[in-house]
Amino acid sequence: MRAAAPPAAAGGPGDVEVTLLPEELEGLDEAAVKALYEEKAAEMRAAQRKEDFSDMVAAQASLQKRKIQQRADAKATKKGKGGAGADFKF
């Protein structure tokens, strides 16, 4: 006779807690219960998934870099056209 294994600790990485109501299980065969479980587990994983902000950060960095470059170009163009700070030689 084998001893029952202790229950696994809840909340581990990759664990998903799914709540199924008895009304949802009435009249379902084993395959339908399995499909319902998989659907609920997928919903919970999707809700727990952290959003990836790397694309937004990269876009913001690119925008910032472009603005800095435009300011530098405008400053260089303004300086080269003989503005108020231009050096005159006689």
PDB file of C-alpha atoms in Angstrom:
ATOM      1  CA  MET A   1       0.000   0.000   0.000  1.00  0.00           C
ATOM      2  CA  ARG A   2       1.369   3.442  -0.986  1.00  0.00           C
ATOM      3  CA  ALA A   3       1.140   6.549   1.132  1.00  0.00           C
ATOM      4  CA  ALA A   4      -0.538   9.513  -0.465  1.00  0.00           C
ATOM      5  CA  ALA A   5       1.832  12.180  -1.703  1.00  0.00           C
ATOM      6  CA  PRO A   6       1.589  15.530   0.080  1.00  0.00           C
ATOM      7  CA  PRO A   7      -0.223  18.206  -1.898  1.00  0.00           C
ATOM      8  CA  ALA A   8       1.998  20.558  -3.867  1.00  0.00           C
ATOM      9  CA  ALA A   9       2.453  24.047  -2.505  1.00  0.00           C
ATOM     10  CA  ALA A  10       0.165  26.505  -4.233  1.00  0.00           C
ATOM     11  CA  GLY A  11       1.485  29.645  -5.843  1.00  0.00           C
ATOM     12  CA  GLY A  12       4.578  28.264  -7.525  1.00  0.00           C
ATOM     13  CA  PRO A  13       5.776  29.706 -10.818  1.00  0.00           C
ATOM     14  CA  GLY A  14       3.544  28.484 -13.588  1.00  0.00           C
ATOM     15  CA  ASP A  15       0.764  27.382 -11.232  1.00  0.00           C
ATOM     16  CA  VAL A  16      -2.693  28.568 -12.168  1.00  0.00           C
ATOM     17  CA  GLU A  17      -5.640  28.520  -9.810  1.00  0.00           C
ATOM     18  CA  VAL A  18      -8.910  27.834 -11.603  1.00  0.00           C
ATOM     19  CA  THR A  19     -12.392  28.105 -10.123  1.00  0.00           C
ATOM     20  CA  LEU A  20     -15.117  25.967 -11.659  1.00  0.00           C
ATOM     21  CA  LEU A  21     -18.708  26.155 -10.491  1.00  0.00           C
ATOM     22  CA  PRO A  22     -20.645  22.905 -10.013  1.00  0.00           C
ATOM     23  CA  GLU A  23     -23.317  24.218 -12.389  1.00  0.00           C
ATOM     24  CA  GLU A  24     -20.701  24.474 -15.136  1.00  0.00           C
ATOM     25  CA  LEU A  25     -19.750  20.818 -14.687  1.00  0.00           C
ATOM     26  CA  GLU A  26     -23.252  19.314 -14.712  1.00  0.00           C
ATOM     27  CA  GLY A  27     -23.887  17.077 -17.691  1.00  0.00           C
ATOM     28  CA  LEU A  28     -20.338  17.314 -19.067  1.00  0.00           C
ATOM     29  CA  ASP A  29     -18.261  14.298 -19.972  1.00  0.00           C
ATOM     30  CA  GLU A  30     -14.551  14.017 -19.146  1.00  0.00           C
ATOM     31  CA  ALA A  31     -13.403  15.593 -22.433  1.00  0.00           C
ATOM     32  CA  ALA A  32     -15.734  18.575 -21.996  1.00  0.00           C
ATOM     33  CA  VAL A  33     -14.552  19.088 -18.395  1.00  0.00           C
ATOM     34  CA  LYS A  34     -10.946  18.985 -19.585  1.00  0.00           C
ATOM     35  CA  ALA A  35     -11.719  21.533 -22.328  1.00  0.00           C
ATOM     36  CA  LEU A  36     -13.486  23.800 -19.818  1.00  0.00           C
ATOM     37  CA  TYR A  37     -10.503  23.558 -17.459  1.00  0.00           C
ATOM     38  CA  GLU A  38      -8.056  24.419 -20.251  1.00  0.00           C
ATOM     39  CA  GLU A  39     -10.179  27.414 -21.263  1.00  0.00           C
ATOM     40  CA  LYS A  40     -10.334  28.748 -17.688  1.00  0.00           C
ATOM     41  CA  ALA A  41      -6.602  28.121 -17.162  1.00  0.00           C
ATOM     42  CA  ALA A  42      -5.786  30.028 -20.362  1.00  0.00           C
ATOM     43  CA  GLU A  43      -7.934  32.957 -19.203  1.00  0.00           C
ATOM     44  CA  MET A  44      -6.123  33.056 -15.857  1.00  0.00           C
ATOM     45  CA  ARG A  45      -2.670  32.873 -17.479  1.00  0.00           C
ATOM     46  CA  ALA A  46      -3.597  35.702 -19.836  1.00  0.00           C
ATOM     47  CA  ALA A  47      -4.784  37.817 -16.914  1.00  0.00           C
ATOM     48  CA  GLN A  48      -1.566  37.173 -14.980  1.00  0.00           C
ATOM     49  CA  ARG A  49       0.799  37.764 -17.896  1.00  0.00           C
ATOM     50  CA  LYS A  50       2.809  40.931 -17.509  1.00  0.00           C
ATOM     51  CA  GLU A  51       2.611  43.390 -20.364  1.00  0.00           C
ATOM     52  CA  ASP A  52       5.781  43.853 -22.372  1.00  0.00           C
ATOM     53  CA  PHE A  53       6.690  47.536 -22.540  1.00  0.00           C
ATOM     54  CA  SER A  54       9.965  47.111 -24.419  1.00  0.00           C
ATOM     55  CA  ASP A  55       8.432  48.191 -27.750  1.00  0.00           C
ATOM     56  CA  MET A  56       7.024  51.369 -26.210  1.00  0.00           C
ATOM     57  CA  VAL A  57      10.346  52.162 -24.507  1.00  0.00           C
ATOM     58  CA  ALA A  58      12.251  51.656 -27.768  1.00  0.00           C
ATOM     59  CA  ALA A  59       9.808  53.892 -29.662  1.00  0.00           C
ATOM     60  CA  GLN A  60      10.104  56.622 -27.031  1.00  0.00           C
ATOM     61  CA  ALA A  61      13.917  56.434 -27.077  1.00  0.00           C
ATOM     62  CA  SER A  62      13.906  56.682 -30.874  1.00  0.00           C
ATOM     63  CA  LEU A  63      11.594  59.706 -30.756  1.00  0.00           C
ATOM     64  CA  GLN A  64      13.785  61.400 -28.161  1.00  0.00           C
ATOM     65  CA  LYS A  65      16.933  60.732 -30.183  1.00  0.00           C
ATOM     66  CA  ARG A  66      15.320  62.143 -33.327  1.00  0.00           C
ATOM     67  CA  LYS A  67      14.217  65.328 -31.500  1.00  0.00           C
ATOM     68  CA  ILE A  68      17.713  65.852 -30.094  1.00  0.00           C
ATOM     69  CA  GLN A  69      19.206  65.379 -33.576  1.00  0.00           C
ATOM     70  CA  GLN A  70      16.728  67.852 -35.102  1.00  0.00           C
ATOM     71  CA  ARG A  71      17.598  70.457 -32.464  1.00  0.00           C
ATOM     72  CA  ALA A  72      21.318  69.939 -33.090  1.00  0.00           C
ATOM     73  CA  ASP A  73      20.815  70.232 -36.862  1.00  0.00           C
ATOM     74  CA  ALA A  74      18.713  73.389 -36.471  1.00  0.00           C
ATOM     75  CA  LYS A  75      21.317  74.908 -34.174  1.00  0.00           C
ATOM     76  CA  ALA A  76      24.141  74.103 -36.619  1.00  0.00           C
ATOM     77  CA  THR A  77      22.160  75.518 -39.561  1.00  0.00           C
ATOM     78  CA  LYS A  78      21.293  78.692 -37.664  1.00  0.00           C
ATOM     79  CA  LYS A  79      24.909  79.196 -36.598  1.00  0.00           C
ATOM     80  CA  GLY A  80      26.215  78.772 -40.154  1.00  0.00           C
ATOM     81  CA  LYS A  81      23.858  81.373 -41.707  1.00  0.00           C
ATOM     82  CA  GLY A  82      25.443  84.379 -40.016  1.00  0.00           C
ATOM     83  CA  GLY A  83      23.040  84.918 -37.178  1.00  0.00           C
ATOM     84  CA  ALA A  84      23.550  87.386 -34.327  1.00  0.00           C
ATOM     85  CA  GLY A  85      26.531  85.447 -32.984  1.00  0.00           C
ATOM     86  CA  ALA A  86      28.439  85.227 -36.277  1.00  0.00           C
ATOM     87  CA  ASP A  87      32.080  86.330 -36.368  1.00  0.00           C
ATOM     88  CA  PHE A  88      32.848  89.077 -38.878  1.00  0.00           C
ATOM     89  CA  LYS A  89      36.347  89.672 -40.139  1.00  0.00           C
ATOM     90  CA  PHE A  90      37.347  92.995 -41.721  1.00  0.00           C
TER      91      PHE A  90
END
